[in-house]
Short mmCIF file of C-alpha atoms in Angstrom, two decimals:
data_model
loop_
_atom_site.label_atom_id
_atom_site.label_comp_id
_atom_site.label_asym_id
_atom_site.label_seq_id
_atom_site.Cartn_x
_atom_site.Cartn_y
_atom_site.Cartn_z
CA MET L 1 30.94 -107.76 63.67
CA LYS L 2 27.61 -107.65 61.92
CA PHE L 3 24.45 -109.16 63.32
CA GLU L 4 22.97 -112.13 61.50
CA THR L 5 19.48 -113.53 61.65
CA ILE L 6 19.68 -116.98 63.18
CA ASP L 7 16.87 -119.51 63.11
CA LYS L 8 16.58 -120.63 66.73
CA GLN L 9 15.37 -124.16 65.91
CA VAL L 10 18.16 -124.76 63.38
CA TYR L 11 20.74 -123.39 65.84
CA ARG L 12 19.51 -125.56 68.73
CA LYS L 13 19.29 -128.67 66.53
CA ARG L 14 22.80 -128.25 65.14
CA LEU L 15 24.22 -127.39 68.57
CA ASN L 16 22.64 -130.49 70.12
CA ILE L 17 24.02 -132.65 67.30
CA LEU L 18 27.48 -131.13 67.76
CA ILE L 19 27.34 -131.70 71.52
CA ALA L 20 26.31 -135.34 71.03
CA ILE L 21 29.07 -135.89 68.47
CA GLY L 22 31.56 -134.22 70.81
CA VAL L 23 30.61 -136.37 73.79
CA VAL L 24 30.72 -139.62 71.83
CA SER L 25 34.00 -138.62 70.14
CA LEU L 26 35.59 -137.69 73.44
CA MET L 27 34.54 -140.95 74.99
CA VAL L 28 35.63 -143.17 72.08
CA LEU L 29 38.90 -141.34 71.41
CA SER L 30 39.99 -141.02 75.03
CA LEU L 31 39.23 -144.66 75.80
CA GLY L 32 40.75 -145.87 72.54
CA ILE L 33 43.95 -143.87 72.98
CA SER L 34 44.48 -144.67 76.64
CA GLN L 35 43.63 -148.36 76.27
CA SER L 36 45.94 -148.66 73.25
CA VAL L 37 48.81 -147.08 75.17
CA ILE L 38 48.13 -149.30 78.19
CA TYR L 39 47.96 -152.42 76.02
CA PHE L 40 51.09 -151.75 73.95
CA PHE L 41 53.36 -149.90 76.39
CA THR L 42 52.66 -151.20 79.91
CA ASP L 43 52.39 -154.48 81.75
CA ARG L 44 48.61 -153.80 82.15
CA GLU L 45 48.83 -153.98 85.96
CA GLY L 46 48.04 -151.27 88.52
CA SER L 47 46.58 -147.83 88.20
CA HIS L 48 46.87 -146.04 84.88
CA PHE L 49 45.43 -142.70 85.94
CA TRP L 50 48.03 -140.61 84.13
CA ILE L 51 47.72 -142.61 80.93
CA ASN L 52 43.92 -142.27 81.06
CA LEU L 53 44.28 -138.54 81.66
CA MET L 54 46.69 -138.31 78.73
CA GLY L 55 44.09 -140.10 76.58
CA VAL L 56 41.47 -137.50 77.51
CA VAL L 57 43.85 -134.60 76.81
CA VAL L 58 44.91 -136.00 73.43
CA ALA L 59 41.25 -136.63 72.53
CA MET L 60 40.38 -133.03 73.46
CA ILE L 61 43.20 -131.74 71.27
CA ILE L 62 41.99 -133.86 68.34
CA ILE L 63 38.38 -132.72 68.77
CA GLY L 64 39.45 -129.08 69.18
CA SER L 65 41.52 -129.29 66.01
CA ALA L 66 38.61 -130.82 64.11
CA LEU L 67 36.25 -128.09 65.35
CA ASN L 68 38.75 -125.42 64.34
CA LYS L 69 39.11 -126.96 60.88
CA PHE L 70 35.36 -127.24 60.27
CA LYS L 71 34.18 -124.04 61.97
CA THR L 72 33.47 -122.37 58.62
CA HIS L 73 31.52 -125.34 57.23
CA PRO L 74 27.94 -124.34 56.28
CA LEU L 75 26.47 -126.70 58.89
CA MET L 76 28.46 -124.89 61.58
CA ARG L 77 27.44 -121.36 60.47
CA GLU L 78 24.97 -120.67 63.31
CA ILE L 79 27.13 -122.27 65.98
CA TYR L 80 30.25 -120.41 64.86
CA TYR L 81 28.36 -117.10 64.69
CA VAL L 82 27.05 -117.56 68.25
CA TRP L 83 30.54 -118.52 69.42
CA GLN L 84 31.94 -115.29 67.91
CA LEU L 85 29.08 -113.30 69.43
CA LYS L 86 29.84 -114.75 72.86
CA GLN L 87 33.52 -113.85 72.40
CA GLN L 88 32.66 -110.22 71.65
CA ILE L 89 30.30 -110.05 74.63
CA ASN L 90 33.06 -111.45 76.84
CA TYR L 91 35.64 -108.95 75.51
CA ILE L 92 33.27 -106.08 76.22
CA TYR L 93 32.36 -107.40 79.66
CA ARG L 94 36.04 -107.60 80.66
CA LYS L 95 36.48 -103.93 79.84
CA SER L 96 33.12 -102.81 81.23
CA LYS L 97 34.51 -100.69 84.09
CA LYS L 98 36.50 -98.51 81.72
CA ILE L 99 33.65 -98.42 79.21
CA ASP L 100 31.18 -97.40 81.93
CA ALA L 101 33.50 -94.56 82.93
CA ALA L 102 33.62 -93.40 79.31
CA LEU L 103 29.82 -93.61 79.14
CA GLU L 104 29.62 -91.04 81.91
CA GLU L 105 31.62 -88.71 79.66
CA ASN L 106 29.26 -89.43 76.71
CA ASP L 107 32.02 -91.05 74.65
CA VAL L 108 30.60 -92.07 71.26
CA ASP L 109 32.75 -95.20 71.02
CA ALA L 110 31.59 -96.33 74.45
CA LEU L 111 27.98 -95.69 73.46
CA THR L 112 28.47 -97.72 70.28
CA ILE L 113 30.12 -100.57 72.17
CA MET L 114 27.37 -100.74 74.78
CA SER L 115 24.67 -100.49 72.14
CA PHE L 116 26.22 -103.52 70.42
CA TYR L 117 26.62 -105.28 73.78
CA TYR L 118 22.95 -104.97 74.70
CA LYS L 119 21.76 -105.98 71.24
CA ALA L 120 24.16 -108.97 71.20
CA CYS L 121 23.10 -110.07 74.68
CA THR L 122 19.45 -109.84 73.68
CA GLN L 123 20.05 -112.00 70.63
CA LEU L 124 22.12 -114.50 72.59
CA TYR L 125 19.65 -114.74 75.47
CA ASN L 126 16.79 -115.32 73.02
CA LEU L 127 18.72 -118.08 71.23
CA ASP L 128 19.66 -119.78 74.49
CA ASP L 129 16.21 -119.29 76.12
CA ASN L 130 17.78 -117.26 78.91
CA THR L 131 14.79 -115.11 79.81
CA ILE L 132 15.61 -114.67 83.50
CA THR L 133 17.69 -111.51 83.06
CA MET L 134 15.94 -110.22 79.94
CA SER L 135 13.93 -107.55 81.80
CA SER L 136 17.01 -105.97 83.39
CA LEU L 137 18.83 -106.13 80.06
CA THR L 138 15.91 -104.43 78.32
CA LYS L 139 15.84 -101.74 81.01
CA LYS L 140 19.57 -101.01 80.63
CA SER L 141 19.26 -101.00 76.85
CA ASN L 142 16.36 -98.53 77.02
CA GLU L 143 18.32 -96.29 79.41
CA LEU L 144 21.24 -96.28 76.99
CA GLN L 145 18.95 -95.46 74.07
CA ASP L 146 17.39 -92.61 76.08
CA LYS L 147 20.86 -91.25 76.77
CA ILE L 148 21.73 -91.45 73.06
CA ASP L 149 18.47 -89.71 72.15
CA ASN L 150 19.06 -86.97 74.74
CA LEU L 151 22.56 -86.36 73.36
CA ASN L 152 21.00 -86.09 69.89
CA ILE L 153 23.74 -88.19 68.26
CA GLU L 154 23.67 -91.06 65.79
CA VAL L 155 24.83 -94.32 67.38
CA SER L 156 24.18 -97.77 65.98
CA ALA L 157 25.12 -101.23 67.18
CA ASP L 158 25.88 -102.04 63.54
CA ASN L 159 28.82 -99.61 63.67
CA TYR L 160 30.59 -101.69 66.32
CA GLN L 161 34.03 -102.98 65.41
CA PRO L 162 36.29 -104.97 67.77
CA TYR L 163 39.10 -102.40 67.42
CA LEU L 164 36.94 -99.90 69.36
CA LEU L 165 37.80 -101.85 72.51
CA HIS L 166 41.51 -101.09 72.17
CA ARG L 167 40.98 -97.66 73.72
CA PHE L 168 39.60 -99.12 76.91
#
């Protein structure tokens, strides 16, 4: 995965629009579906909890399908990129114990993965205004870079590929 330059204001604006559309769509679809089923298929008396729940689930499936279909649309470029970035961060985090063990052995793949991880987290935290943990992230990133420099090897976050995780 290659890093992209994302305009923070464009990303936040499009994300907020997508969230608003998602909330309104979920509300309208779930109510419309459940009320239609209640009107046409029941006697309209009593509790309809399960029908209402089914309306929400069906609405979520419809919205998820629409998001999947339009994820490559130009207006979704920043949102989809951040979603993919978060996925890669999550994949790395889940394998962090094994990667940390390989770091102790100066494994080049582990160094590349962690270099990508720190750079990706920095980009993500800046986009999401998550500055609380930025200092500890910067410290860990600097420690990793010092280790790479001391080993006198060439490691770049740009060389990260998801298949590198298969070893761990």
